[in-house]
């Protein structure tokens, strides 16, 4: 890739650490998707839907990018028999049916009907999984097939996507309902970055459109770890460098990121698409990245990001960039513990804040104890005792500042926990 000349050549240990982290984060199964689909197809038909309706899975469990911390199952009800019922009405009918049949072992039923894609959320006690049910969401099914196509053909993409998703979820970068990126938008950003390289390691989007997987689900190869991971470490660091405001190559916000043309400068994009003022991609604000959906050209999957959300995302990319740079000075990456660095990268902000506050308290406690010992030694010297008392007061004020800081950080923690 174009970033290969900018980093140390000996990246084997980082390659290995990234693969290990990816495999640790991988979803380990345990849920029979076919059984879940059959169950909810029966529920849909019992609720009065057409007998020909079908239920099919989509999302990360189908694309192969599910993480072990995520057991949610995305299900699409495809109405048959030429039925064009309102999706909100269909989901309301199913929710009402479930609420009157407790033997179905479904709890926590919530119908979110005013979202861009209306969804029915619930928890199935017997299967032990959260389910998100939508109606006639052909776009979601197609997007899952597309991501699976790239997963099947390039293990490097699989490992990069898993690690970036784990990092983004842990650090609050992903959370479309909280003004951040969706996981789908993050993966599109990664794919666009890979396709923008001088020698792309992934096939073009046209290859997917011409494949059988455009209409049929494929399978995820089981031998990814034994396959060669082309430029995994260099691409990982290059992606962080591209999107971190402090990075040398930070130009991400000046482009429209696409799967058809890689990256296109926004000025060129606007010039080449005159007369399409309704295009939400062309009118994307400059404070955030801009992504073109590969199939819905007027849709920007990053449009969920607000100015406040963009600030948080920028800060997290800068943090990741700083961590990588601390480890990569010259050829020091040969000796550094990359597993530790990646662990810090994906560390929850809650744990990070707790460790910082604990360290501050320990430092202040040591200083206060030192002042107290000096006070006992010099108790017969009034002038010195006055100075020591002032130092004690200053230390206690610092301790109070830390405690106040804890309160504000706890509020921030609650937001982050909700997003994750």
Short mmCIF file of C-alpha atoms in Angstrom, two decimals:
data_model
loop_
_atom_site.label_atom_id
_atom_site.label_comp_id
_atom_site.label_asym_id
_atom_site.label_seq_id
_atom_site.Cartn_x
_atom_site.Cartn_y
_atom_site.Cartn_z
CA UNK A 1 0.00 0.00 0.00
CA UNK A 2 0.96 3.66 -0.27
CA UNK A 3 1.81 3.82 3.42
CA UNK A 4 4.43 1.06 3.30
CA UNK A 5 7.40 3.45 2.95
CA UNK A 6 6.45 5.49 6.02
CA UNK A 7 6.69 2.77 8.66
CA UNK A 8 9.39 0.34 9.86
CA UNK A 9 9.56 -2.71 7.64
CA UNK A 10 9.74 -5.29 10.46
CA UNK A 11 6.09 -5.54 11.46
CA UNK A 12 5.78 -9.28 12.06
CA UNK A 13 5.00 -9.01 15.76
CA UNK A 14 2.26 -6.47 15.23
CA UNK A 15 0.83 -8.69 12.48
CA UNK A 16 0.71 -11.61 14.91
CA UNK A 17 -0.76 -9.53 17.72
CA UNK A 18 -3.51 -8.18 15.44
CA UNK A 19 -4.44 -11.69 14.28
CA UNK A 20 -4.54 -12.96 17.88
CA UNK A 21 -6.74 -10.04 18.98
CA UNK A 22 -9.02 -10.59 15.99
CA UNK A 23 -9.45 -14.28 16.81
CA UNK A 24 -10.01 -13.51 20.50
CA UNK A 25 -12.76 -11.06 19.57
CA UNK A 26 -14.47 -13.42 17.09
CA UNK A 27 -17.97 -14.62 17.86
CA UNK A 28 -17.78 -18.21 19.08
CA UNK A 29 -21.16 -19.44 17.90
CA UNK A 30 -23.64 -21.19 20.15
CA UNK A 31 -26.80 -19.91 18.44
CA UNK A 32 -28.56 -21.91 15.73
CA UNK A 33 -29.65 -19.23 13.25
CA UNK A 34 -31.88 -21.60 11.33
CA UNK A 35 -33.83 -22.50 14.48
CA UNK A 36 -34.26 -18.83 15.40
CA UNK A 37 -35.53 -17.99 11.90
CA UNK A 38 -38.01 -20.89 11.93
CA UNK A 39 -39.30 -19.82 15.34
CA UNK A 40 -39.97 -16.22 14.33
CA UNK A 41 -41.44 -17.27 11.00
CA UNK A 42 -44.02 -19.25 12.97
CA UNK A 43 -44.64 -16.27 15.24
CA UNK A 44 -45.12 -13.97 12.22
CA UNK A 45 -47.59 -16.31 10.58
CA UNK A 46 -49.50 -16.88 13.82
CA UNK A 47 -49.71 -13.09 14.19
CA UNK A 48 -51.64 -12.97 10.92
CA UNK A 49 -49.00 -12.35 8.27
CA UNK A 50 -49.21 -14.02 4.86
CA UNK A 51 -48.37 -17.72 4.95
CA UNK A 52 -45.62 -17.22 2.40
CA UNK A 53 -43.64 -14.78 4.54
CA UNK A 54 -40.06 -15.79 5.30
CA UNK A 55 -37.56 -14.83 7.98
CA UNK A 56 -33.88 -14.51 7.08
CA UNK A 57 -30.84 -13.44 9.11
CA UNK A 58 -28.56 -10.55 8.23
CA UNK A 59 -26.06 -8.34 10.01
CA UNK A 60 -22.70 -9.23 11.54
CA UNK A 61 -23.54 -12.89 12.21
CA UNK A 62 -24.10 -13.34 8.49
CA UNK A 63 -21.25 -11.13 7.27
CA UNK A 64 -18.78 -12.97 9.49
CA UNK A 65 -17.82 -9.84 11.46
CA UNK A 66 -19.69 -10.61 14.70
CA UNK A 67 -17.75 -10.14 17.94
CA UNK A 68 -17.85 -12.38 20.99
CA UNK A 69 -19.31 -9.53 23.04
CA UNK A 70 -22.26 -9.25 20.66
CA UNK A 71 -24.88 -11.98 20.44
CA UNK A 72 -27.62 -9.88 18.85
CA UNK A 73 -29.38 -11.48 15.91
CA UNK A 74 -30.74 -9.31 13.10
CA UNK A 75 -33.78 -10.81 11.37
CA UNK A 76 -35.61 -9.64 8.27
CA UNK A 77 -39.23 -10.62 7.67
CA UNK A 78 -39.77 -10.79 3.93
CA UNK A 79 -43.46 -10.51 3.19
CA UNK A 80 -44.70 -12.82 0.47
CA UNK A 81 -47.72 -13.03 -1.79
CA UNK A 82 -47.27 -9.51 -3.18
CA UNK A 83 -48.13 -8.07 0.24
CA UNK A 84 -47.05 -4.45 0.71
CA UNK A 85 -48.15 -3.90 4.31
CA UNK A 86 -46.84 -0.91 6.21
CA UNK A 87 -43.73 -2.04 8.08
CA UNK A 88 -44.72 -0.22 11.24
CA UNK A 89 -48.14 -1.85 11.24
CA UNK A 90 -46.59 -5.30 10.73
CA UNK A 91 -44.19 -4.88 13.64
CA UNK A 92 -46.96 -3.52 15.87
CA UNK A 93 -49.08 -6.57 15.07
CA UNK A 94 -46.25 -8.96 15.94
CA UNK A 95 -45.48 -7.08 19.18
CA UNK A 96 -49.13 -7.28 20.20
CA UNK A 97 -49.24 -11.02 19.47
CA UNK A 98 -46.09 -11.68 21.53
CA UNK A 99 -47.43 -9.68 24.49
CA UNK A 100 -50.55 -11.88 24.66
CA UNK A 101 -48.64 -15.17 24.43
CA UNK A 102 -46.20 -15.46 27.37
CA UNK A 103 -45.47 -19.11 26.54
CA UNK A 104 -43.35 -17.90 23.63
CA UNK A 105 -40.59 -17.12 26.16
CA UNK A 106 -39.94 -13.67 24.71
CA UNK A 107 -39.25 -10.72 26.99
CA UNK A 108 -38.17 -7.06 26.80
CA UNK A 109 -40.31 -6.40 23.74
CA UNK A 110 -39.82 -2.89 22.36
CA UNK A 111 -41.13 -1.56 19.04
CA UNK A 112 -39.06 1.36 17.72
CA UNK A 113 -41.38 2.49 14.94
CA UNK A 114 -40.08 5.97 14.12
CA UNK A 115 -36.50 5.01 13.24
CA UNK A 116 -35.24 5.24 9.64
CA UNK A 117 -35.70 1.45 9.60
CA UNK A 118 -38.50 0.51 12.05
CA UNK A 119 -37.39 -2.33 14.33
CA UNK A 120 -38.88 -4.68 16.92
CA UNK A 121 -36.41 -5.54 19.68
CA UNK A 122 -36.83 -8.43 22.06
CA UNK A 123 -34.99 -11.10 24.06
CA UNK A 124 -35.62 -14.80 23.54
CA UNK A 125 -35.18 -16.65 26.82
CA UNK A 126 -34.73 -20.15 25.38
CA UNK A 127 -32.21 -19.16 22.72
CA UNK A 128 -30.54 -16.71 25.09
CA UNK A 129 -30.16 -13.92 22.55
CA UNK A 130 -31.33 -10.41 21.74
CA UNK A 131 -33.17 -10.10 18.43
CA UNK A 132 -33.75 -7.07 16.21
CA UNK A 133 -36.59 -7.73 13.74
CA UNK A 134 -37.27 -5.61 10.67
CA UNK A 135 -39.59 -5.96 7.67
CA UNK A 136 -38.63 -6.02 3.98
CA UNK A 137 -35.16 -4.68 4.69
CA UNK A 138 -33.64 -5.95 1.46
CA UNK A 139 -30.87 -3.35 1.72
CA UNK A 140 -29.65 -4.77 5.03
CA UNK A 141 -29.62 -8.30 3.64
CA UNK A 142 -27.71 -7.18 0.56
CA UNK A 143 -25.18 -5.23 2.64
CA UNK A 144 -24.50 -8.32 4.76
CA UNK A 145 -23.89 -10.37 1.63
CA UNK A 146 -21.51 -7.74 0.32
CA UNK A 147 -19.42 -7.68 3.51
CA UNK A 148 -19.34 -11.47 3.59
CA UNK A 149 -18.06 -11.43 -0.01
CA UNK A 150 -15.04 -9.35 1.06
CA UNK A 151 -14.54 -11.43 4.21
CA UNK A 152 -14.45 -14.62 2.15
CA UNK A 153 -11.83 -13.25 -0.21
CA UNK A 154 -9.41 -11.41 2.04
CA UNK A 155 -8.49 -12.49 5.61
CA UNK A 156 -6.64 -9.21 6.10
CA UNK A 157 -9.94 -7.35 5.77
CA UNK A 158 -11.57 -9.73 8.26
CA UNK A 159 -8.88 -9.16 10.91
CA UNK A 160 -8.77 -5.40 10.36
CA UNK A 161 -12.55 -5.09 10.59
CA UNK A 162 -12.78 -7.17 13.77
CA UNK A 163 -10.03 -5.25 15.58
CA UNK A 164 -11.40 -1.86 14.51
CA UNK A 165 -14.93 -2.83 15.57
CA UNK A 166 -13.70 -4.05 18.97
CA UNK A 167 -11.76 -0.81 19.45
CA UNK A 168 -14.64 1.39 18.25
CA UNK A 169 -17.21 -0.30 20.47
CA UNK A 170 -14.93 -0.21 23.54
CA UNK A 171 -14.09 3.47 23.07
CA UNK A 172 -17.55 4.75 22.14
CA UNK A 173 -16.75 5.51 18.49
CA UNK A 174 -19.66 3.39 17.33
CA UNK A 175 -23.19 4.19 18.45
CA UNK A 176 -25.40 5.67 15.73
CA UNK A 177 -28.17 6.49 18.23
CA UNK A 178 -25.62 8.42 20.33
CA UNK A 179 -24.42 10.68 17.49
CA UNK A 180 -21.50 8.43 16.52
CA UNK A 181 -20.74 6.08 13.61
CA UNK A 182 -22.63 2.85 13.06
CA UNK A 183 -20.55 -0.35 12.81
CA UNK A 184 -21.61 -0.59 9.17
CA UNK A 185 -20.31 2.93 8.45
CA UNK A 186 -16.98 2.12 10.12
CA UNK A 187 -16.54 -1.03 8.00
CA UNK A 188 -17.44 0.91 4.82
CA UNK A 189 -14.80 3.47 5.78
CA UNK A 190 -12.25 0.65 6.12
CA UNK A 191 -13.21 -0.88 2.77
CA UNK A 192 -12.98 2.50 1.06
CA UNK A 193 -9.53 3.02 2.60
CA UNK A 194 -8.37 -0.39 1.34
CA UNK A 195 -9.72 0.29 -2.15
CA UNK A 196 -7.97 3.68 -2.24
CA UNK A 197 -4.53 2.08 -1.86
CA UNK A 198 -2.15 1.97 -4.81
CA UNK A 199 -2.41 -1.83 -4.90
CA UNK A 200 -5.79 -2.70 -3.30
CA UNK A 201 -5.85 -6.01 -1.45
CA UNK A 202 -9.62 -6.36 -1.83
CA UNK A 203 -11.52 -6.86 -5.10
CA UNK A 204 -13.66 -4.04 -6.52
CA UNK A 205 -17.38 -3.77 -5.79
CA UNK A 206 -18.16 -4.89 -9.37
CA UNK A 207 -16.73 -8.31 -8.51
CA UNK A 208 -19.41 -8.72 -5.84
CA UNK A 209 -22.20 -7.57 -8.15
CA UNK A 210 -21.10 -10.16 -10.72
CA UNK A 211 -20.87 -13.00 -8.18
CA UNK A 212 -23.44 -15.53 -7.05
CA UNK A 213 -23.08 -14.14 -3.52
CA UNK A 214 -25.00 -11.08 -4.71
CA UNK A 215 -28.10 -13.23 -4.44
CA UNK A 216 -27.00 -16.18 -2.27
CA UNK A 217 -25.23 -16.38 1.06
CA UNK A 218 -21.74 -17.84 0.97
CA UNK A 219 -19.79 -19.43 3.80
CA UNK A 220 -16.93 -18.04 5.86
CA UNK A 221 -13.73 -20.06 5.34
CA UNK A 222 -12.50 -21.71 8.52
CA UNK A 223 -8.79 -21.39 7.73
CA UNK A 224 -8.35 -17.62 7.77
CA UNK A 225 -5.56 -17.77 10.35
CA UNK A 226 -3.40 -19.94 8.09
CA UNK A 227 -3.72 -17.61 5.12
CA UNK A 228 -1.26 -14.82 4.40
CA UNK A 229 -2.21 -11.48 5.94
CA UNK A 230 -0.91 -9.00 3.37
CA UNK A 231 0.35 -5.79 4.96
CA UNK A 232 -1.97 -6.20 7.96
CA UNK A 233 0.11 -4.11 10.38
CA UNK A 234 0.95 -1.40 7.84
CA UNK A 235 -2.69 -1.05 6.78
CA UNK A 236 -3.90 -0.93 10.38
CA UNK A 237 -1.48 1.86 11.24
CA UNK A 238 -2.17 3.59 7.94
CA UNK A 239 -5.91 3.65 8.63
CA UNK A 240 -5.35 5.21 12.07
CA UNK A 241 -2.87 7.70 10.57
CA UNK A 242 -5.35 8.68 7.84
CA UNK A 243 -8.19 9.49 10.25
CA UNK A 244 -6.32 10.91 13.28
CA UNK A 245 -6.27 14.74 13.14
CA UNK A 246 -2.72 14.59 14.57
CA UNK A 247 -1.59 12.12 11.90
CA UNK A 248 0.79 13.12 9.13
CA UNK A 249 -1.61 11.83 6.48
CA UNK A 250 -4.80 13.26 7.94
CA UNK A 251 -6.88 14.21 4.93
CA UNK A 252 -9.85 11.97 5.61
CA UNK A 253 -12.43 14.74 5.91
CA UNK A 254 -11.52 16.31 2.59
CA UNK A 255 -12.72 13.23 0.70
CA UNK A 256 -15.91 11.35 -0.09
CA UNK A 257 -15.14 7.71 0.71
CA UNK A 258 -16.71 5.26 -1.74
CA UNK A 259 -16.47 1.61 -2.78
CA UNK A 260 -16.69 2.48 -6.46
CA UNK A 261 -13.92 5.08 -6.72
CA UNK A 262 -12.03 4.71 -3.45
CA UNK A 263 -11.69 8.28 -2.19
CA UNK A 264 -12.76 11.34 -4.17
CA UNK A 265 -11.99 14.92 -3.17
CA UNK A 266 -15.14 16.68 -2.04
CA UNK A 267 -14.57 19.59 -4.41
CA UNK A 268 -14.33 17.22 -7.38
CA UNK A 269 -17.34 15.29 -6.15
CA UNK A 270 -19.53 18.38 -5.94
CA UNK A 271 -18.40 19.53 -9.41
CA UNK A 272 -19.07 16.16 -11.01
CA UNK A 273 -22.55 15.83 -9.52
CA UNK A 274 -24.14 19.21 -10.28
CA UNK A 275 -27.89 19.28 -10.39
CA UNK A 276 -28.30 16.77 -7.55
CA UNK A 277 -28.87 19.15 -4.66
CA UNK A 278 -30.82 16.48 -2.79
CA UNK A 279 -27.67 14.36 -2.53
CA UNK A 280 -26.90 14.11 1.18
CA UNK A 281 -23.34 13.06 0.40
CA UNK A 282 -22.59 16.32 -1.41
CA UNK A 283 -23.95 18.41 1.47
CA UNK A 284 -22.13 16.58 4.28
CA UNK A 285 -20.65 19.00 6.87
CA UNK A 286 -16.88 19.42 6.94
CA UNK A 287 -16.52 18.48 10.62
CA UNK A 288 -16.98 14.75 9.92
CA UNK A 289 -16.06 12.07 7.42
CA UNK A 290 -18.31 11.56 4.41
CA UNK A 291 -19.18 8.08 3.11
CA UNK A 292 -21.24 7.12 0.10
CA UNK A 293 -23.37 4.03 0.53
CA UNK A 294 -22.45 1.60 -2.27
CA UNK A 295 -26.07 1.02 -3.29
CA UNK A 296 -28.09 4.02 -2.09
CA UNK A 297 -26.02 6.77 -3.69
CA UNK A 298 -27.86 9.60 -1.91
CA UNK A 299 -27.32 8.05 1.50
CA UNK A 300 -24.35 8.91 3.71
CA UNK A 301 -24.05 6.26 6.48
CA UNK A 302 -21.94 8.72 8.50
CA UNK A 303 -24.80 11.24 8.68
CA UNK A 304 -25.56 10.08 12.24
CA UNK A 305 -22.39 11.84 13.45
CA UNK A 306 -22.96 15.27 15.00
CA UNK A 307 -20.31 17.90 15.73
CA UNK A 308 -20.03 16.65 19.30
CA UNK A 309 -19.79 13.06 18.12
CA UNK A 310 -17.10 14.02 15.60
CA UNK A 311 -15.04 15.62 18.37
CA UNK A 312 -15.16 12.39 20.36
CA UNK A 313 -14.22 10.30 17.32
CA UNK A 314 -11.31 12.63 16.52
CA UNK A 315 -10.06 12.40 20.10
CA UNK A 316 -10.14 8.60 20.02
CA UNK A 317 -8.26 8.44 16.70
CA UNK A 318 -5.66 10.81 18.17
CA UNK A 319 -5.35 8.59 21.25
CA UNK A 320 -4.86 5.51 19.06
CA UNK A 321 -2.32 7.38 16.93
CA UNK A 322 -0.37 8.42 20.03
CA UNK A 323 -0.30 4.86 21.40
CA UNK A 324 0.98 3.49 18.10
CA UNK A 325 3.63 6.21 17.78
CA UNK A 326 4.92 5.64 21.31
CA UNK A 327 5.61 2.03 20.37
CA UNK A 328 6.95 2.73 16.88
CA UNK A 329 10.06 4.89 17.15
CA UNK A 330 12.60 3.61 14.65
CA UNK A 331 12.64 -0.18 14.99
CA UNK A 332 11.56 -0.23 18.62
CA UNK A 333 8.41 -2.09 17.52
CA UNK A 334 10.60 -5.20 17.35
CA UNK A 335 10.93 -5.23 21.14
CA UNK A 336 7.61 -3.72 22.28
CA UNK A 337 4.75 -5.80 23.63
CA UNK A 338 2.15 -5.33 20.91
CA UNK A 339 -0.44 -7.39 22.78
CA UNK A 340 -0.17 -4.88 25.64
CA UNK A 341 -0.38 -1.89 23.27
CA UNK A 342 -3.50 -3.29 21.54
CA UNK A 343 -4.99 -4.09 24.94
CA UNK A 344 -4.54 -0.46 25.97
CA UNK A 345 -5.98 0.62 22.62
CA UNK A 346 -9.22 -1.32 23.26
CA UNK A 347 -9.37 -0.54 26.98
CA UNK A 348 -12.70 0.72 28.24
CA UNK A 349 -12.63 4.44 29.18
CA UNK A 350 -14.21 3.48 32.52
CA UNK A 351 -11.22 1.32 33.45
CA UNK A 352 -8.79 3.89 32.08
CA UNK A 353 -10.33 6.67 34.21
CA UNK A 354 -10.36 4.48 37.32
CA UNK A 355 -6.65 3.70 36.86
CA UNK A 356 -5.82 7.40 36.34
CA UNK A 357 -7.74 8.46 39.44
CA UNK A 358 -6.16 5.68 41.50
CA UNK A 359 -2.70 6.78 40.42
CA UNK A 360 -3.48 10.42 41.32
CA UNK A 361 -4.75 9.42 44.76
CA UNK A 362 -1.66 7.31 45.45
CA UNK A 363 0.61 10.19 44.42
CA UNK A 364 -1.23 12.66 46.67
CA UNK A 365 -1.30 10.21 49.60
CA UNK A 366 2.48 9.81 49.38
CA UNK A 367 2.97 13.56 49.27
CA UNK A 368 0.66 14.16 52.24
CA UNK A 369 2.45 11.49 54.28
CA UNK A 370 5.79 13.12 53.46
CA UNK A 371 4.50 16.51 54.62
CA UNK A 372 3.15 14.98 57.83
CA UNK A 373 6.54 13.41 58.60
CA UNK A 374 8.28 16.74 58.02
CA UNK A 375 5.75 18.41 60.30
CA UNK A 376 6.57 16.03 63.16
CA UNK A 377 10.31 16.53 62.69
CA UNK A 378 10.07 20.31 62.75
CA UNK A 379 7.26 20.80 65.27
CA UNK A 380 9.46 23.17 67.33
CA UNK A 381 10.09 25.58 64.44
CA UNK A 382 7.02 27.94 64.12
CA UNK A 383 7.98 29.49 60.78
CA UNK A 384 8.71 26.15 59.16
CA UNK A 385 5.53 24.72 60.66
CA UNK A 386 3.53 27.51 59.00
CA UNK A 387 5.04 26.65 55.62
CA UNK A 388 4.31 22.96 56.10
CA UNK A 389 0.70 23.73 56.99
CA UNK A 390 0.36 25.67 53.74
CA UNK A 391 1.75 22.68 51.79
CA UNK A 392 -0.68 20.36 53.57
CA UNK A 393 -3.56 22.63 52.63
CA UNK A 394 -2.42 22.68 49.01
CA UNK A 395 -2.25 18.87 48.94
CA UNK A 396 -5.72 18.58 50.40
CA UNK A 397 -7.04 21.04 47.81
CA UNK A 398 -5.54 18.86 45.09
CA UNK A 399 -7.22 15.82 46.60
CA UNK A 400 -10.54 17.64 46.57
CA UNK A 401 -9.98 18.48 42.88
CA UNK A 402 -9.49 14.79 42.14
CA UNK A 403 -12.69 13.90 43.96
CA UNK A 404 -14.61 16.54 42.01
CA UNK A 405 -13.02 15.15 38.85
CA UNK A 406 -14.33 11.70 39.77
CA UNK A 407 -17.87 13.02 39.85
CA UNK A 408 -17.70 14.52 36.37
CA UNK A 409 -15.92 11.45 34.99
CA UNK A 410 -18.59 9.19 36.46
CA UNK A 411 -21.23 11.09 34.49
CA UNK A 412 -19.15 10.64 31.35
CA UNK A 413 -18.72 6.94 32.18
CA UNK A 414 -22.49 6.45 32.31
CA UNK A 415 -22.83 7.85 28.78
CA UNK A 416 -20.04 5.66 27.47
CA UNK A 417 -21.46 2.54 29.12
CA UNK A 418 -24.85 3.22 27.53
CA UNK A 419 -23.27 3.58 24.11
CA UNK A 420 -21.30 0.35 24.37
#
